[in-house]
Coordinates of C-alpha atoms in Angstrom, one line a residue:
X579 CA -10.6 -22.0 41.0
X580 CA -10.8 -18.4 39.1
X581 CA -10.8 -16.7 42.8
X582 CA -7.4 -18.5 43.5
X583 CA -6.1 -17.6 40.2
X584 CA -7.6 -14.0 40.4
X585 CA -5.2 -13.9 43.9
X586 CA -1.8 -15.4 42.5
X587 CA -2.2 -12.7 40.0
X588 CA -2.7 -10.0 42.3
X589 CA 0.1 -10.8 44.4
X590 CA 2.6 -11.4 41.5
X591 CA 1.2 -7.5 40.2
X592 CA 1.9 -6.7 43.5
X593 CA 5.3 -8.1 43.8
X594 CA 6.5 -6.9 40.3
X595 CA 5.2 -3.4 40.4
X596 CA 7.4 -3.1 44.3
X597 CA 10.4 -4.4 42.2
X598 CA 9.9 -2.0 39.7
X599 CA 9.4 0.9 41.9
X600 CA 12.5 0.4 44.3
X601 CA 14.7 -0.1 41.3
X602 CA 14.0 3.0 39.4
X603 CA 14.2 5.2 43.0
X604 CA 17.9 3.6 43.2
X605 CA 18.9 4.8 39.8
X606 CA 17.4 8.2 39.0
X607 CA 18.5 11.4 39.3
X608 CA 17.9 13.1 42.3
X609 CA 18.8 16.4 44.5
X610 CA 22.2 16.6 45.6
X611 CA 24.0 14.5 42.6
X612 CA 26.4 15.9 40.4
X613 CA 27.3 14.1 36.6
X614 CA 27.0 14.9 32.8
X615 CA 23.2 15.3 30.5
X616 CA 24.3 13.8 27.6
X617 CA 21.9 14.4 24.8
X618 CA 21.1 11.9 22.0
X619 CA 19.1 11.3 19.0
X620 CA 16.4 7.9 19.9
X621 CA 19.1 5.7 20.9
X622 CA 19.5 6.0 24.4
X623 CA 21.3 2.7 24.8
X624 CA 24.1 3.6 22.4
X625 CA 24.7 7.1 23.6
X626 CA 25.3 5.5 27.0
X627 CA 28.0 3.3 25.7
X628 CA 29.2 6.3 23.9
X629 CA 29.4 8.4 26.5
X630 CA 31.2 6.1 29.1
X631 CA 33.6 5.3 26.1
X632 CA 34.1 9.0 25.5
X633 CA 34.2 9.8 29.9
X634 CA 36.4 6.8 30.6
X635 CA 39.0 8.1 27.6
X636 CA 39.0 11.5 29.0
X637 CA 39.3 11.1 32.2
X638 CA 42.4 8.3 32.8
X639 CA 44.4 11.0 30.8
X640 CA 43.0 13.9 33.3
X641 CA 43.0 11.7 36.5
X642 CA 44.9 8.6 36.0
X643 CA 43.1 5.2 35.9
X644 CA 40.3 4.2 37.9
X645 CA 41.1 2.3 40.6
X646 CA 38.8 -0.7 42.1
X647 CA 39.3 -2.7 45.4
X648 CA 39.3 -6.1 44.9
X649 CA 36.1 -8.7 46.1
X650 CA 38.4 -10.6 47.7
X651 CA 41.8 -9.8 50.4
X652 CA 44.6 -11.3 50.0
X653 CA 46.0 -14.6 51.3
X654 CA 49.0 -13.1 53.5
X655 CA 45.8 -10.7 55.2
X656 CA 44.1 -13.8 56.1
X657 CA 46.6 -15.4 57.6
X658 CA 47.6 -12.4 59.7
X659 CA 44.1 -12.2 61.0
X660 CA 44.3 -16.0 62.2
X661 CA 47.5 -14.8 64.4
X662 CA 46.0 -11.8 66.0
X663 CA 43.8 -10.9 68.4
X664 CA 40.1 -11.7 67.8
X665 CA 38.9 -7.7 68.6
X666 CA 40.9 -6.9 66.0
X667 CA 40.2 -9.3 63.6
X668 CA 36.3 -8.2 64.0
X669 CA 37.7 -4.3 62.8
X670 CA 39.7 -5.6 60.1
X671 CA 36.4 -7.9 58.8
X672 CA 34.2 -4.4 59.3
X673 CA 36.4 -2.3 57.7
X674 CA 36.8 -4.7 54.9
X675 CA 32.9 -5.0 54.7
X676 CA 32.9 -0.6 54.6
X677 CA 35.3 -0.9 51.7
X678 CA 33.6 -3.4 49.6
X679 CA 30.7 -1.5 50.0
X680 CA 32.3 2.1 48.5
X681 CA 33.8 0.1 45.9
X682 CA 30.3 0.0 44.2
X683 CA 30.7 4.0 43.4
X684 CA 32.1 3.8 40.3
X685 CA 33.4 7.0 38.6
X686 CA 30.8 7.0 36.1
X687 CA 27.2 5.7 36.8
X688 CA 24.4 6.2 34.1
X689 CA 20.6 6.7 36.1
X690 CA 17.6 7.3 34.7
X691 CA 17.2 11.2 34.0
X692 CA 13.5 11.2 33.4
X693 CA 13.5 12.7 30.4
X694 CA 13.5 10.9 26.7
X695 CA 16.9 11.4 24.8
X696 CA 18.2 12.4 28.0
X697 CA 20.9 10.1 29.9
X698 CA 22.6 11.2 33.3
X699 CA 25.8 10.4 34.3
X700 CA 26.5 10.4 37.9
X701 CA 30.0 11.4 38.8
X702 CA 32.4 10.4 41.6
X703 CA 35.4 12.0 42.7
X704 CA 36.1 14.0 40.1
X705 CA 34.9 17.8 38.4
X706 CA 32.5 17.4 35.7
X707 CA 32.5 20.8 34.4
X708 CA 36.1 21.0 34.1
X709 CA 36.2 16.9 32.4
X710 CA 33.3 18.2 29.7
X711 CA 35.4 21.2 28.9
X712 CA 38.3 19.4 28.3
X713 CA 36.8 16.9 26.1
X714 CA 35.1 19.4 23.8
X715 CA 38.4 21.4 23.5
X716 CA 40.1 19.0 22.3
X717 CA 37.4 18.3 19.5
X718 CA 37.3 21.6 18.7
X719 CA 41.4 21.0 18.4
X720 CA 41.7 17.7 16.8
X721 CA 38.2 18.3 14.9
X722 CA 38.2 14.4 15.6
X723 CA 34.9 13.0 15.6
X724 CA 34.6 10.4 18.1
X725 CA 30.6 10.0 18.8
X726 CA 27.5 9.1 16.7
X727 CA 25.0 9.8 18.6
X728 CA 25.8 11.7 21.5
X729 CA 24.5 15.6 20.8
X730 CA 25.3 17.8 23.9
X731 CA 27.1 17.1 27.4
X732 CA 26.3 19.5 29.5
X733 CA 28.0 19.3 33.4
X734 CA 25.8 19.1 36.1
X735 CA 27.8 20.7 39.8
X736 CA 24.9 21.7 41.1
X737 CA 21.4 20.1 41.6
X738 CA 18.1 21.6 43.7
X739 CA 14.5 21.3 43.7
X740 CA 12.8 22.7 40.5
X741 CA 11.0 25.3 42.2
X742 CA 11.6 28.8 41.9
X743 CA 12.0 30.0 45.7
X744 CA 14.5 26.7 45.8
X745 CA 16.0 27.6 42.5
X746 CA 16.9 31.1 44.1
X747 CA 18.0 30.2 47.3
X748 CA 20.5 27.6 45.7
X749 CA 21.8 30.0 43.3
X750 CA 22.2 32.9 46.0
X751 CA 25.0 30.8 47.3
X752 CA 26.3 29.2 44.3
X753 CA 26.9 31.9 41.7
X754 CA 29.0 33.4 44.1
X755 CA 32.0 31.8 43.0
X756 CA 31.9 33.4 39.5
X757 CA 29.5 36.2 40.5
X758 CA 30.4 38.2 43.6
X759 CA 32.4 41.9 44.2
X760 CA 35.7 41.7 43.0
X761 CA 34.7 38.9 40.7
X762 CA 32.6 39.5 37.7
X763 CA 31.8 38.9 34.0
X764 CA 29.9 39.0 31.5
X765 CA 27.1 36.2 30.8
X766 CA 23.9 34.2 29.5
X767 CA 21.4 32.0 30.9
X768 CA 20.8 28.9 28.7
X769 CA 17.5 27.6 30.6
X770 CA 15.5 24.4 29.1
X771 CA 12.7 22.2 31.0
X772 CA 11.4 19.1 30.1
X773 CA 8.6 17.0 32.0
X774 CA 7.8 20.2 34.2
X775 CA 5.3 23.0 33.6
X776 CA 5.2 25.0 36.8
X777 CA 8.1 27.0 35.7
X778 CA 8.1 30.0 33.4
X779 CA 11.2 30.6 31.3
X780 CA 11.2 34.5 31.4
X781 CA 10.6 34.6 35.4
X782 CA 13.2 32.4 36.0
X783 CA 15.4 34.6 33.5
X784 CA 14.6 37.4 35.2
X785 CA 15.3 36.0 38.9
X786 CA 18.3 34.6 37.6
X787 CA 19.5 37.6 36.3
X788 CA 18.4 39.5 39.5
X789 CA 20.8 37.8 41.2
X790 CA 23.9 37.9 39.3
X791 CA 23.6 41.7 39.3
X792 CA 23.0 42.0 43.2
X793 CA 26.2 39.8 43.9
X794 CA 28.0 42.6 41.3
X795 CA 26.7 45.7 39.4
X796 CA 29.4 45.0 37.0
X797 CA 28.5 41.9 35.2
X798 CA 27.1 42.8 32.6
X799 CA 24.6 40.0 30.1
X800 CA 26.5 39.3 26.4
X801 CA 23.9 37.0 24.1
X802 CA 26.6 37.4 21.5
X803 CA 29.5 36.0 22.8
X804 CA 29.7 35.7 27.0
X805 CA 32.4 34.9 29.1
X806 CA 30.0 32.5 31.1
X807 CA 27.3 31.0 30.6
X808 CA 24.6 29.9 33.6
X809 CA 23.0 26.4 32.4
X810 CA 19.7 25.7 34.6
X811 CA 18.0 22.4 33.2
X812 CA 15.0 21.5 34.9
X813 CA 13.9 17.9 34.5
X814 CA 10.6 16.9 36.4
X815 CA 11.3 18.3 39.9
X816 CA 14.9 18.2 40.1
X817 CA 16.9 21.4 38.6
X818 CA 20.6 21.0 36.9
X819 CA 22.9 23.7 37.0
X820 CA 26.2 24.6 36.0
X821 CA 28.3 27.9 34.9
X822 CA 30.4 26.7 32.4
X823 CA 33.0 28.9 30.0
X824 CA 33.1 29.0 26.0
X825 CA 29.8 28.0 25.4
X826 CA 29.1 29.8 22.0
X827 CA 32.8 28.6 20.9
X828 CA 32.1 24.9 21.7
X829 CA 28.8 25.3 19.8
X830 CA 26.7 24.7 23.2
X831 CA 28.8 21.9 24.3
X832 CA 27.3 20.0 21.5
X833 CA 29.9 17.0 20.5
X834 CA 28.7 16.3 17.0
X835 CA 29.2 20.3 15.7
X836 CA 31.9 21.3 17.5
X837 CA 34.1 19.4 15.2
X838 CA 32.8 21.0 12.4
X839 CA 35.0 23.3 10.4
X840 CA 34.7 27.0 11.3
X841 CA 33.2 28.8 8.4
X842 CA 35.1 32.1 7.3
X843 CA 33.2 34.9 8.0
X844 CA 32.9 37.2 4.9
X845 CA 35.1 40.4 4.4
X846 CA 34.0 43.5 6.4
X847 CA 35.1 45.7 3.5
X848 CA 34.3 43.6 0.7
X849 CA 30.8 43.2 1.4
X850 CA 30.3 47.1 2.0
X851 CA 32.0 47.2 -1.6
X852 CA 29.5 44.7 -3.1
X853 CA 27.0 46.2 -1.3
X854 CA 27.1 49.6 -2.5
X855 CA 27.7 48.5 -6.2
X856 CA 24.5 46.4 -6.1
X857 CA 22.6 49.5 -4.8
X858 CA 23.7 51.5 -7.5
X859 CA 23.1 49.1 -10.2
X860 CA 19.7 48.7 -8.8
X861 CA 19.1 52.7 -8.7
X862 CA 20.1 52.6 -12.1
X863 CA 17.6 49.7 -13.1
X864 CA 14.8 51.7 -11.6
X865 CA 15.7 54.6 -13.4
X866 CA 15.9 53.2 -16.5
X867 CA 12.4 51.3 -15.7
X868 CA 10.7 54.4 -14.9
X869 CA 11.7 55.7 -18.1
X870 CA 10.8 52.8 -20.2
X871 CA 7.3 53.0 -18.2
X872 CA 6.8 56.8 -18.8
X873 CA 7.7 56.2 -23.0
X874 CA 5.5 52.8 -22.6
X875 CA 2.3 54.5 -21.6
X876 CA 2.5 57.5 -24.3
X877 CA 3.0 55.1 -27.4
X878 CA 0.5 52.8 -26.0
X879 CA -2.4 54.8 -27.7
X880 CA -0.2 55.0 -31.2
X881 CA 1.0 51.0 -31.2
X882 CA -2.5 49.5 -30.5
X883 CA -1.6 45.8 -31.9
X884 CA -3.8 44.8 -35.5
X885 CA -4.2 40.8 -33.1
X886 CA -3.2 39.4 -30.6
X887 CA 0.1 38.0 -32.2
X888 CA 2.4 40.3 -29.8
X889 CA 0.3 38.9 -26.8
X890 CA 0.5 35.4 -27.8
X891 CA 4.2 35.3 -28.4
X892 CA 4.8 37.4 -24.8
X893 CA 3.1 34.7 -23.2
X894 CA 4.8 31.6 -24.8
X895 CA 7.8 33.3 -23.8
X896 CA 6.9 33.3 -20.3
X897 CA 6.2 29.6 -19.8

């Protein structure tokens, strides 16, 4: 009886753990998609909601609404197909079958990104780098929050294995859109990993970098404030990139400070002026300490205290 058991249990192990495994291959990021990270704070579940409230919002106004085929043809099709010819019919069904099947791309598809806090949104038809920077310029604008949770969307164009001979190869032929004689600019790589350990930050700075100043001598790297920026996020083996532009203005394409009211920077001129003067006054000070020092330690052998009454009253002072 516990051997029968002791089978059922293997095979229902068996048949859960397939299940599980072909699922998560179906809906996880992999080499060769393109989409939005969207950062978040613990809840993964409500950042996803978030985000395809925030995408869907964004993108009727960019592209118009999103437009699904229905399950079902109509009547008048039917009854066309009845009248004609049965080869025909068969093409009709087949192509019917083909569009019911690329009705399941959506324009927005959340997978598994393999990282906590980390959703990907798979994208269809439509340029993710341009929809993100639309969306965070017009918070910037409007200073309208419209997210709780969400923290940075960054756009995804480009995906490769997280290796650095694969890394470079990509990029070789990708950066040359921004990159290559005539065009050039200045720039920053913004490089983060997560899950993966087999890549150092500064080598693939430095290959990165190597690049971009083969395909032009003239760009130039700006930390302060770039024209571009080069995003390379590498989750487990799969590498995200993206050049994307106003990146320190748009508070690195996170949602939640972007809307934030720019603080005034303080007065060139006036903090010279305040500067100086507290300089001066603290000259002064030390000047005036010395001296008190200097007359301190010649009338310390003449004002020798009687007690310690002086001492005592300092010290309550103090506390």
């Amino acid at each position: 009886m516990s051997a029968v058991s002791n089978d059922s249990r293997k095979r229902s192990k068996k048949r859960y753990g397939h299940h599980n495994k072909r699922c998560k291959g179906s809906r996880e990021l992999e080499v060769g998609m393109q989409g939005i990270l969207i950062t978040c704070n613990m809840n993964e579940r409500k950042c996803t909601a978030e985000a395809f409230n925030l995408l869907n919002e964004y993108a009727e106004k960019l592209y118009g609404p999103e437009k699904l085929q229905d399950d079902n043809g109509s009547s008048s099709e039917e009854e066309e197909a009845d009248e004609e010819d049965v080869d025909v019919a068969l093409k009709k069904e087949v192509a019917k079958l083909q569009a019911s099947g690329a009705k399941q791309e959506r324009r927005f598809q959340a997978l598994d990104s393999g990282a906590n806090n980390v959703i990907f949104i798979r994208t269809q038809n439509l340029e993710s780098d341009k929809l993100v920077h639309h969306i965070l310029s017009d918070l910037h604008t409007t200073k309208k929050k419209k997210s709780r949770v969400i923290l940075r969307m960054l756009p995804v164009t480009g995906t490769c294995k997280a290796f650095q001979d694969d890394m470079v190869k990509y990029l070789t032929t990708y950066l040359e859109t921004w990159f290559k004689t005539p065009s050039c600019a200045t720039y920053q790589i913004a490089f983060k990993a997560r899950n993966s350990s087999h890549n150092k930050r500064d080598d693939i700075i430095k290959s990165i970098a190597g690049l971009v100043g083969k395909l032009n001598p003239k760009n130039k790297v700006d930390l302060t404030n770039p024209e571009l920026t080069i995003i390379v996020e590498v989750i487990k083996a799969v590498c995200c990139i993206s050049v994307v532009k106003d990146y320190t203005l748009y508070r690195k394409y996170n949602v939640q400070e972007v809307v934030k009211e720019d603080t005034p920077k303080p007065d060139v001129t006036t903090a010279k002026t305040d500067t100086s003067t507290a300089e001066q006054k603290e000259k002064q000070d030390s000047q005036e300490t010395n001296k008190e020092e200097k007359k301190g330690e010649g009338d310390d052998e003449k004002n020798v205290p009687q007690d310690n009454r002086e001492v005592d009253t300092g010290e309550g002072d103090g506390e």
